Amino acid sequence: MKIYTENELRNTVNVNEDVLKIIEDGFASLVTKEVGMPPIMRIDIPENNGEVDLKTAYIPGYDKFAIKMSSGFFDNPKLGLPSGSGMMILLSTETGRPQAILLDNGYLTDVRTAAAGAISAKYFAKDTVDTAGVIGVGNQARFQMESLAQVRSLKKIQVYGRNQEKASSFKEDMEKKLNVEVKVCSTMEEVVRSSDTVVTTTPAESPLIQSDWLHPGLHITAMGSDAEHKQEIAADVFSHADRIICDVQSQCVRLGELHHAKDEGVITDQTEITELGQVITGHKSGRTSDDEITICDLTGTGVQDTAIALSAYDELERYSKGLEINNG
């Protein structure tokens, strides 16, 4: 069995066209293959503002699959620690024996989540995105903008964060990395009203984006709500959307933004909701006009984790990385 460190993973796996294609193929497999993907298991640790999620998926045709344990402890920055951590384990689909442990500390989750955001924008953002907006200034906000730049030529990024120091750091990092102008906005409303596409990247438990901020042509990708108590978008926003998109509908109506919209009666069982895999495989269309308002709810899927873990493993093996141990 091989063990790979976070540094090895960071030096080998990046947000690029290859990774986007791998995650896109993973979404497509949810439509074209009999993927085994059980519901997410979550353990809440409220006294420490923390949670641990377990996700997995078996994709037919592959000789390994991943089981991921990821944690989010949102008071960690006060301790000088990142809020996200975790690891992935690859098991043989033939024998069930562990083949590798990827000690990524949440890095692969960041990459595959950012890739999903870019795929959402690829099919549903306007062809010309001059200004991108992002709410949140953490690692995922950075990854989302980096991945968005893979599918659209950005001229400007607008960002809102509660912590001014972190927002300024985000501005400096993104201007240097993406060579675009970054404006720190004083309100979330300013970000939404003046951006072509907006990504929300927070663990908010009350709505951030309001319906009267929307405008024709806006695409929103919300990826922070992955538990029943989280919410970044006011439920009535969905009543103004021309298209509603998600990663997996059954999962999103259980614990994503769609969960709140359904609870409040804004969407029903008859509401048309498009899964990314349906668009990727040509079963449904992407954006059809520059005036459409589109919203994508991303809750994160086990198929993304298996896809990114298999890709990382292949790359690491190619460069002879990792520590090999005798697993008995």
mmCIF file of C-alpha atoms in Angstrom:
data_model
loop_
_atom_site.group_PDB
_atom_site.id
_atom_site.type_symbol
_atom_site.label_atom_id
_atom_site.label_comp_id
_atom_site.label_asym_id
_atom_site.label_seq_id
_atom_site.Cartn_x
_atom_site.Cartn_y
_atom_site.Cartn_z
ATOM 1 C CA MET A 1 0.000 0.000 0.000
ATOM 2 C CA LYS A 2 1.183 3.524 -0.800
ATOM 3 C CA ILE A 3 0.880 6.626 1.371
ATOM 4 C CA TYR A 4 1.029 10.066 -0.236
ATOM 5 C CA THR A 5 1.499 13.353 1.609
ATOM 6 C CA GLU A 6 -0.236 16.670 1.109
ATOM 7 C CA ASN A 7 2.959 18.201 -0.287
ATOM 8 C CA GLU A 8 3.261 15.442 -2.870
ATOM 9 C CA LEU A 9 -0.348 15.946 -3.885
ATOM 10 C CA ARG A 10 -0.018 19.727 -4.110
ATOM 11 C CA ASN A 11 3.076 19.385 -6.268
ATOM 12 C CA THR A 12 1.371 16.916 -8.607
ATOM 13 C CA VAL A 13 -2.328 17.823 -8.864
ATOM 14 C CA ASN A 14 -3.501 21.273 -9.934
ATOM 15 C CA VAL A 15 -6.610 22.989 -11.244
ATOM 16 C CA ASN A 16 -6.171 22.598 -14.991
ATOM 17 C CA GLU A 17 -7.929 21.367 -18.127
ATOM 18 C CA ASP A 18 -7.091 17.732 -17.364
ATOM 19 C CA VAL A 19 -8.660 17.892 -13.911
ATOM 20 C CA LEU A 20 -11.753 19.649 -15.263
ATOM 21 C CA LYS A 21 -12.140 16.872 -17.841
ATOM 22 C CA ILE A 22 -11.771 14.184 -15.168
ATOM 23 C CA ILE A 23 -14.501 15.722 -12.995
ATOM 24 C CA GLU A 24 -16.694 16.336 -16.031
ATOM 25 C CA ASP A 25 -16.383 12.655 -16.962
ATOM 26 C CA GLY A 26 -17.316 11.789 -13.379
ATOM 27 C CA PHE A 27 -20.558 13.763 -13.634
ATOM 28 C CA ALA A 28 -21.268 12.136 -17.006
ATOM 29 C CA SER A 29 -20.856 8.683 -15.471
ATOM 30 C CA LEU A 30 -23.793 9.428 -13.156
ATOM 31 C CA VAL A 31 -25.936 9.384 -16.308
ATOM 32 C CA THR A 32 -24.186 6.776 -18.440
ATOM 33 C CA LYS A 33 -23.172 4.181 -15.833
ATOM 34 C CA GLU A 34 -24.666 2.353 -12.865
ATOM 35 C CA VAL A 35 -22.599 4.305 -10.343
ATOM 36 C CA GLY A 36 -22.814 3.132 -6.747
ATOM 37 C CA MET A 37 -22.996 6.294 -4.631
ATOM 38 C CA PRO A 38 -24.615 6.077 -1.185
ATOM 39 C CA PRO A 39 -25.956 9.136 0.649
ATOM 40 C CA ILE A 40 -23.421 11.288 2.459
ATOM 41 C CA MET A 41 -22.810 10.392 6.079
ATOM 42 C CA ARG A 42 -22.155 13.372 8.342
ATOM 43 C CA ILE A 43 -21.131 13.670 11.965
ATOM 44 C CA ASP A 44 -21.778 17.071 13.577
ATOM 45 C CA ILE A 45 -19.672 18.293 16.489
ATOM 46 C CA PRO A 46 -21.564 21.470 17.395
ATOM 47 C CA GLU A 47 -19.606 22.380 20.514
ATOM 48 C CA ASN A 48 -16.562 22.963 18.297
ATOM 49 C CA ASN A 49 -18.463 24.280 15.250
ATOM 50 C CA GLY A 50 -17.313 21.227 13.345
ATOM 51 C CA GLU A 51 -18.490 18.459 11.059
ATOM 52 C CA VAL A 52 -17.012 15.368 9.409
ATOM 53 C CA ASP A 53 -18.408 14.042 6.123
ATOM 54 C CA LEU A 54 -17.922 10.629 4.562
ATOM 55 C CA LYS A 55 -18.394 10.355 0.793
ATOM 56 C CA THR A 56 -17.726 7.563 -1.687
ATOM 57 C CA ALA A 57 -18.679 6.233 -5.091
ATOM 58 C CA TYR A 58 -17.917 3.167 -7.175
ATOM 59 C CA ILE A 59 -17.668 3.905 -10.906
ATOM 60 C CA PRO A 60 -17.974 0.714 -13.014
ATOM 61 C CA GLY A 61 -14.934 0.054 -15.155
ATOM 62 C CA TYR A 62 -12.348 1.285 -12.668
ATOM 63 C CA ASP A 63 -10.205 -1.023 -10.547
ATOM 64 C CA LYS A 64 -10.280 1.267 -7.490
ATOM 65 C CA PHE A 65 -12.711 3.554 -5.704
ATOM 66 C CA ALA A 66 -12.294 6.191 -3.005
ATOM 67 C CA ILE A 67 -13.718 6.654 0.453
ATOM 68 C CA LYS A 68 -13.223 10.202 1.651
ATOM 69 C CA MET A 69 -13.299 11.579 5.161
ATOM 70 C CA SER A 70 -13.406 15.383 5.168
ATOM 71 C CA SER A 71 -13.760 17.720 8.106
ATOM 72 C CA GLY A 72 -14.806 21.328 8.428
ATOM 73 C CA PHE A 73 -14.104 22.947 11.792
ATOM 74 C CA PHE A 74 -14.980 26.556 11.184
ATOM 75 C CA ASP A 75 -13.418 28.052 14.311
ATOM 76 C CA ASN A 76 -10.010 26.631 13.384
ATOM 77 C CA PRO A 77 -8.705 29.913 11.902
ATOM 78 C CA LYS A 78 -8.837 31.364 15.436
ATOM 79 C CA LEU A 79 -6.311 28.653 16.328
ATOM 80 C CA GLY A 80 -4.135 29.347 13.315
ATOM 81 C CA LEU A 81 -5.404 26.217 11.550
ATOM 82 C CA PRO A 82 -7.260 25.781 8.253
ATOM 83 C CA SER A 83 -10.962 24.995 8.604
ATOM 84 C CA GLY A 84 -10.832 22.028 6.228
ATOM 85 C CA SER A 85 -8.941 18.766 6.540
ATOM 86 C CA GLY A 86 -9.298 15.068 5.783
ATOM 87 C CA MET A 87 -7.982 12.194 3.697
ATOM 88 C CA MET A 88 -8.979 9.744 0.980
ATOM 89 C CA ILE A 89 -8.472 5.986 0.897
ATOM 90 C CA LEU A 90 -8.372 4.043 -2.372
ATOM 91 C CA LEU A 91 -9.607 0.460 -2.243
ATOM 92 C CA SER A 92 -9.413 -2.287 -4.845
ATOM 93 C CA THR A 93 -12.755 -3.005 -6.517
ATOM 94 C CA GLU A 94 -11.600 -6.613 -6.970
ATOM 95 C CA THR A 95 -10.496 -7.498 -3.440
ATOM 96 C CA GLY A 96 -11.573 -4.554 -1.270
ATOM 97 C CA ARG A 97 -8.040 -4.196 0.063
ATOM 98 C CA PRO A 98 -6.669 -0.670 0.637
ATOM 99 C CA GLN A 99 -4.316 0.355 -2.154
ATOM 100 C CA ALA A 100 -3.407 3.897 -1.129
ATOM 101 C CA ILE A 101 -3.956 6.588 1.486
ATOM 102 C CA LEU A 102 -3.997 10.168 0.206
ATOM 103 C CA LEU A 103 -3.199 12.457 3.152
ATOM 104 C CA ASP A 104 -4.430 15.550 1.348
ATOM 105 C CA ASN A 105 -5.813 17.543 4.326
ATOM 106 C CA GLY A 106 -8.731 18.593 2.128
ATOM 107 C CA TYR A 107 -6.632 19.693 -0.864
ATOM 108 C CA LEU A 108 -8.185 17.236 -3.331
ATOM 109 C CA THR A 109 -11.645 18.268 -2.140
ATOM 110 C CA ASP A 110 -10.748 21.885 -2.850
ATOM 111 C CA VAL A 111 -9.573 20.975 -6.352
ATOM 112 C CA ARG A 112 -12.537 18.821 -7.317
ATOM 113 C CA THR A 113 -15.028 21.341 -5.871
ATOM 114 C CA ALA A 114 -13.416 24.135 -7.862
ATOM 115 C CA ALA A 115 -13.538 21.975 -10.982
ATOM 116 C CA ALA A 116 -17.279 21.439 -10.483
ATOM 117 C CA GLY A 117 -17.751 25.203 -10.236
ATOM 118 C CA ALA A 118 -15.901 25.704 -13.509
ATOM 119 C CA ILE A 119 -18.004 23.013 -15.209
ATOM 120 C CA SER A 120 -21.153 24.755 -13.998
ATOM 121 C CA ALA A 121 -19.909 28.017 -15.535
ATOM 122 C CA LYS A 122 -18.770 26.290 -18.727
ATOM 123 C CA TYR A 123 -22.332 25.267 -19.539
ATOM 124 C CA PHE A 124 -24.390 27.990 -17.868
ATOM 125 C CA ALA A 125 -22.443 31.240 -17.599
ATOM 126 C CA LYS A 126 -22.618 33.649 -20.513
ATOM 127 C CA ASP A 127 -19.936 33.137 -23.152
ATOM 128 C CA THR A 128 -18.496 36.517 -22.235
ATOM 129 C CA VAL A 129 -17.865 36.945 -18.523
ATOM 130 C CA ASP A 130 -16.140 40.256 -18.023
ATOM 131 C CA THR A 131 -16.742 40.390 -14.270
ATOM 132 C CA ALA A 132 -16.861 37.467 -11.877
ATOM 133 C CA GLY A 133 -18.017 37.829 -8.310
ATOM 134 C CA VAL A 134 -17.184 35.709 -5.314
ATOM 135 C CA ILE A 135 -18.574 35.794 -1.787
ATOM 136 C CA GLY A 136 -16.046 34.429 0.669
ATOM 137 C CA VAL A 137 -12.292 34.907 0.841
ATOM 138 C CA GLY A 138 -10.979 31.499 1.938
ATOM 139 C CA ASN A 139 -9.133 28.799 0.034
ATOM 140 C CA GLN A 140 -12.195 27.677 -1.905
ATOM 141 C CA ALA A 141 -12.869 31.227 -3.113
ATOM 142 C CA ARG A 142 -9.381 31.281 -4.579
ATOM 143 C CA PHE A 143 -9.749 27.851 -6.161
ATOM 144 C CA GLN A 144 -13.125 28.803 -7.645
ATOM 145 C CA MET A 145 -11.720 31.881 -9.372
ATOM 146 C CA GLU A 146 -8.679 29.977 -10.565
ATOM 147 C CA SER A 147 -10.858 27.269 -12.087
ATOM 148 C CA LEU A 148 -13.360 29.761 -13.544
ATOM 149 C CA ALA A 149 -10.462 31.379 -15.374
ATOM 150 C CA GLN A 150 -9.942 28.024 -17.134
ATOM 151 C CA VAL A 151 -13.310 28.303 -18.913
ATOM 152 C CA ARG A 152 -13.893 32.074 -19.224
ATOM 153 C CA SER A 153 -11.584 35.021 -19.952
ATOM 154 C CA LEU A 154 -12.023 37.193 -16.881
ATOM 155 C CA LYS A 155 -11.258 40.901 -16.877
ATOM 156 C CA LYS A 156 -12.297 41.683 -13.321
ATOM 157 C CA ILE A 157 -13.145 39.919 -10.065
ATOM 158 C CA GLN A 158 -15.320 41.431 -7.345
ATOM 159 C CA VAL A 159 -15.110 39.938 -3.884
ATOM 160 C CA TYR A 160 -16.854 40.348 -0.563
ATOM 161 C CA GLY A 161 -15.529 39.014 2.725
ATOM 162 C CA ARG A 162 -16.412 39.799 6.327
ATOM 163 C CA ASN A 163 -12.726 40.058 7.248
ATOM 164 C CA GLN A 164 -11.144 43.058 5.539
ATOM 165 C CA GLU A 165 -7.602 41.789 6.042
ATOM 166 C CA LYS A 166 -8.422 38.451 4.404
ATOM 167 C CA ALA A 167 -10.246 40.221 1.581
ATOM 168 C CA SER A 168 -7.170 42.348 0.911
ATOM 169 C CA SER A 169 -5.013 39.217 0.920
ATOM 170 C CA PHE A 170 -7.397 37.589 -1.554
ATOM 171 C CA LYS A 171 -7.137 40.640 -3.816
ATOM 172 C CA GLU A 172 -3.331 40.561 -3.745
ATOM 173 C CA ASP A 173 -3.134 36.807 -4.385
ATOM 174 C CA MET A 174 -5.637 36.745 -7.245
ATOM 175 C CA GLU A 175 -4.262 39.791 -9.027
ATOM 176 C CA LYS A 176 -0.844 38.190 -8.999
ATOM 177 C CA LYS A 177 -1.996 34.695 -9.978
ATOM 178 C CA LEU A 178 -4.661 35.519 -12.577
ATOM 179 C CA ASN A 179 -3.427 38.902 -13.790
ATOM 180 C CA VAL A 180 -6.863 40.490 -13.427
ATOM 181 C CA GLU A 181 -8.193 43.480 -11.537
ATOM 182 C CA VAL A 182 -9.758 42.548 -8.193
ATOM 183 C CA LYS A 183 -12.124 44.909 -6.386
ATOM 184 C CA VAL A 184 -12.999 44.397 -2.726
ATOM 185 C CA CYS A 185 -16.672 45.319 -2.370
ATOM 186 C CA SER A 186 -18.272 46.705 0.769
ATOM 187 C CA THR A 187 -21.473 44.643 0.362
ATOM 188 C CA MET A 188 -22.583 41.341 -1.102
ATOM 189 C CA GLU A 189 -25.291 43.202 -2.995
ATOM 190 C CA GLU A 190 -22.661 45.160 -4.907
ATOM 191 C CA VAL A 191 -20.944 41.922 -5.918
ATOM 192 C CA VAL A 192 -24.131 40.307 -7.216
ATOM 193 C CA ARG A 193 -25.614 43.322 -8.988
ATOM 194 C CA SER A 194 -22.476 44.086 -11.010
ATOM 195 C CA SER A 195 -21.130 40.605 -11.836
ATOM 196 C CA ASP A 196 -21.869 38.309 -14.775
ATOM 197 C CA THR A 197 -21.378 35.211 -12.665
ATOM 198 C CA VAL A 198 -21.161 34.825 -8.883
ATOM 199 C CA VAL A 199 -19.800 32.004 -6.733
ATOM 200 C CA THR A 200 -20.694 31.646 -3.051
ATOM 201 C CA THR A 201 -18.113 29.807 -0.931
ATOM 202 C CA THR A 202 -19.211 30.166 2.688
ATOM 203 C CA PRO A 203 -20.573 27.944 5.483
ATOM 204 C CA ALA A 204 -23.415 30.458 6.029
ATOM 205 C CA GLU A 205 -26.446 29.326 7.980
ATOM 206 C CA SER A 206 -28.723 32.153 6.850
ATOM 207 C CA PRO A 207 -29.311 33.441 3.306
ATOM 208 C CA LEU A 208 -26.779 35.781 1.732
ATOM 209 C CA ILE A 209 -28.042 36.392 -1.812
ATOM 210 C CA GLN A 210 -31.444 38.087 -2.113
ATOM 211 C CA SER A 211 -33.860 37.975 -5.046
ATOM 212 C CA ASP A 212 -33.964 41.728 -5.716
ATOM 213 C CA TRP A 213 -30.236 41.684 -6.511
ATOM 214 C CA LEU A 214 -30.690 39.466 -9.574
ATOM 215 C CA HIS A 215 -30.352 40.720 -13.140
ATOM 216 C CA PRO A 216 -30.676 39.219 -16.645
ATOM 217 C CA GLY A 217 -27.745 37.033 -17.659
ATOM 218 C CA LEU A 218 -26.577 36.292 -14.125
ATOM 219 C CA HIS A 219 -25.258 32.829 -13.306
ATOM 220 C CA ILE A 220 -24.828 31.814 -9.667
ATOM 221 C CA THR A 221 -22.912 28.800 -8.416
ATOM 222 C CA ALA A 222 -23.573 28.063 -4.745
ATOM 223 C CA MET A 223 -21.240 25.472 -3.252
ATOM 224 C CA GLY A 224 -21.261 26.222 0.471
ATOM 225 C CA SER A 225 -24.503 24.518 1.465
ATOM 226 C CA ASP A 226 -23.705 20.841 2.002
ATOM 227 C CA ALA A 227 -25.733 20.291 5.173
ATOM 228 C CA GLU A 228 -29.357 20.872 6.088
ATOM 229 C CA HIS A 229 -28.600 23.843 8.345
ATOM 230 C CA LYS A 230 -26.505 25.734 5.780
ATOM 231 C CA GLN A 231 -27.937 28.244 3.319
ATOM 232 C CA GLU A 232 -26.363 30.895 1.081
ATOM 233 C CA ILE A 233 -29.306 31.746 -1.194
ATOM 234 C CA ALA A 234 -32.730 32.990 -0.101
ATOM 235 C CA ALA A 235 -35.325 30.406 -1.135
ATOM 236 C CA ASP A 236 -37.390 32.869 -3.188
ATOM 237 C CA VAL A 237 -34.382 33.497 -5.445
ATOM 238 C CA PHE A 238 -35.186 30.217 -7.182
ATOM 239 C CA SER A 239 -38.602 31.523 -8.250
ATOM 240 C CA HIS A 240 -36.767 34.097 -10.406
ATOM 241 C CA ALA A 241 -34.423 31.576 -12.066
ATOM 242 C CA ASP A 242 -34.943 30.539 -15.682
ATOM 243 C CA ARG A 243 -32.856 27.408 -15.107
ATOM 244 C CA ILE A 244 -32.067 25.502 -11.907
ATOM 245 C CA ILE A 245 -29.036 23.212 -12.030
ATOM 246 C CA CYS A 246 -27.389 20.919 -9.494
ATOM 247 C CA ASP A 247 -24.857 18.122 -9.176
ATOM 248 C CA VAL A 248 -27.247 15.415 -7.881
ATOM 249 C CA GLN A 249 -30.890 16.360 -7.424
ATOM 250 C CA SER A 250 -31.758 13.787 -4.740
ATOM 251 C CA GLN A 251 -28.827 14.996 -2.652
ATOM 252 C CA CYS A 252 -29.462 18.711 -3.165
ATOM 253 C CA VAL A 253 -33.127 18.529 -2.137
ATOM 254 C CA ARG A 254 -31.978 16.762 1.024
ATOM 255 C CA LEU A 255 -29.183 19.072 2.172
ATOM 256 C CA GLY A 256 -28.414 21.781 -0.403
ATOM 257 C CA GLU A 257 -29.922 25.110 -1.382
ATOM 258 C CA LEU A 258 -32.770 23.203 -3.032
ATOM 259 C CA HIS A 259 -33.626 21.741 0.372
ATOM 260 C CA HIS A 260 -34.660 25.176 1.649
ATOM 261 C CA ALA A 261 -36.431 26.124 -1.577
ATOM 262 C CA LYS A 262 -38.484 22.939 -1.420
ATOM 263 C CA ASP A 263 -39.274 23.346 2.281
ATOM 264 C CA GLU A 264 -40.658 26.812 1.552
ATOM 265 C CA GLY A 265 -42.662 25.606 -1.449
ATOM 266 C CA VAL A 266 -40.673 27.596 -4.002
ATOM 267 C CA ILE A 267 -39.838 24.411 -5.888
ATOM 268 C CA THR A 268 -41.962 21.271 -6.068
ATOM 269 C CA ASP A 269 -41.643 17.767 -7.475
ATOM 270 C CA GLN A 270 -42.812 19.238 -10.795
ATOM 271 C CA THR A 271 -40.094 21.919 -10.968
ATOM 272 C CA GLU A 272 -37.630 21.257 -13.782
ATOM 273 C CA ILE A 273 -34.155 20.781 -12.335
ATOM 274 C CA THR A 274 -31.163 19.922 -14.508
ATOM 275 C CA GLU A 275 -28.226 17.831 -13.312
ATOM 276 C CA LEU A 276 -24.789 18.691 -14.696
ATOM 277 C CA GLY A 277 -24.338 15.144 -15.980
ATOM 278 C CA GLN A 278 -27.465 15.492 -18.126
ATOM 279 C CA VAL A 279 -25.999 18.541 -19.863
ATOM 280 C CA ILE A 280 -22.520 17.070 -20.264
ATOM 281 C CA THR A 281 -23.980 13.980 -21.963
ATOM 282 C CA GLY A 282 -26.278 16.022 -24.209
ATOM 283 C CA HIS A 283 -29.536 14.891 -22.615
ATOM 284 C CA LYS A 284 -30.368 18.491 -21.692
ATOM 285 C CA SER A 285 -29.186 21.884 -22.939
ATOM 286 C CA GLY A 286 -26.964 24.413 -21.237
ATOM 287 C CA ARG A 287 -27.597 28.159 -21.332
ATOM 288 C CA THR A 288 -29.778 29.130 -24.288
ATOM 289 C CA SER A 289 -29.630 32.954 -24.141
ATOM 290 C CA ASP A 290 -27.645 35.788 -22.605
ATOM 291 C CA ASP A 291 -30.711 36.927 -20.674
ATOM 292 C CA GLU A 292 -31.340 33.746 -18.694
ATOM 293 C CA ILE A 293 -30.850 33.763 -14.928
ATOM 294 C CA THR A 294 -29.305 30.434 -13.947
ATOM 295 C CA ILE A 295 -28.510 28.993 -10.517
ATOM 296 C CA CYS A 296 -26.425 25.899 -9.783
ATOM 297 C CA ASP A 297 -26.529 24.133 -6.411
ATOM 298 C CA LEU A 298 -23.392 22.090 -5.715
ATOM 299 C CA THR A 299 -23.312 19.839 -2.661
ATOM 300 C CA GLY A 300 -20.254 17.757 -3.589
ATOM 301 C CA THR A 301 -20.450 14.125 -4.677
ATOM 302 C CA GLY A 302 -18.640 10.890 -3.998
ATOM 303 C CA VAL A 303 -18.138 10.431 -7.735
ATOM 304 C CA GLN A 304 -16.019 13.597 -7.779
ATOM 305 C CA ASP A 305 -13.899 12.192 -4.953
ATOM 306 C CA THR A 306 -13.290 8.865 -6.654
ATOM 307 C CA ALA A 307 -12.508 10.626 -9.940
ATOM 308 C CA ILE A 308 -9.968 13.039 -8.438
ATOM 309 C CA ALA A 309 -8.410 10.361 -6.208
ATOM 310 C CA LEU A 310 -7.889 7.962 -9.129
ATOM 311 C CA SER A 311 -6.395 10.736 -11.232
ATOM 312 C CA ALA A 312 -4.073 11.812 -8.418
ATOM 313 C CA TYR A 313 -2.986 8.235 -7.792
ATOM 314 C CA ASP A 314 -2.116 7.687 -11.461
ATOM 315 C CA GLU A 315 -0.078 10.893 -11.594
ATOM 316 C CA LEU A 316 1.746 10.127 -8.350
ATOM 317 C CA GLU A 317 2.615 6.636 -9.544
ATOM 318 C CA ARG A 318 3.845 8.085 -12.806
ATOM 319 C CA TYR A 319 6.397 10.137 -10.891
ATOM 320 C CA SER A 320 7.192 7.350 -8.400
ATOM 321 C CA LYS A 321 5.973 9.353 -5.402
ATOM 322 C CA GLY A 322 4.780 8.058 -2.058
ATOM 323 C CA LEU A 323 5.868 5.748 0.730
ATOM 324 C CA GLU A 324 5.240 2.060 0.204
ATOM 325 C CA ILE A 325 4.379 0.037 3.281
ATOM 326 C CA ASN A 326 3.666 -3.633 3.882
ATOM 327 C CA ASN A 327 -0.060 -3.910 4.536
ATOM 328 C CA GLY A 328 0.081 -7.500 5.689
#
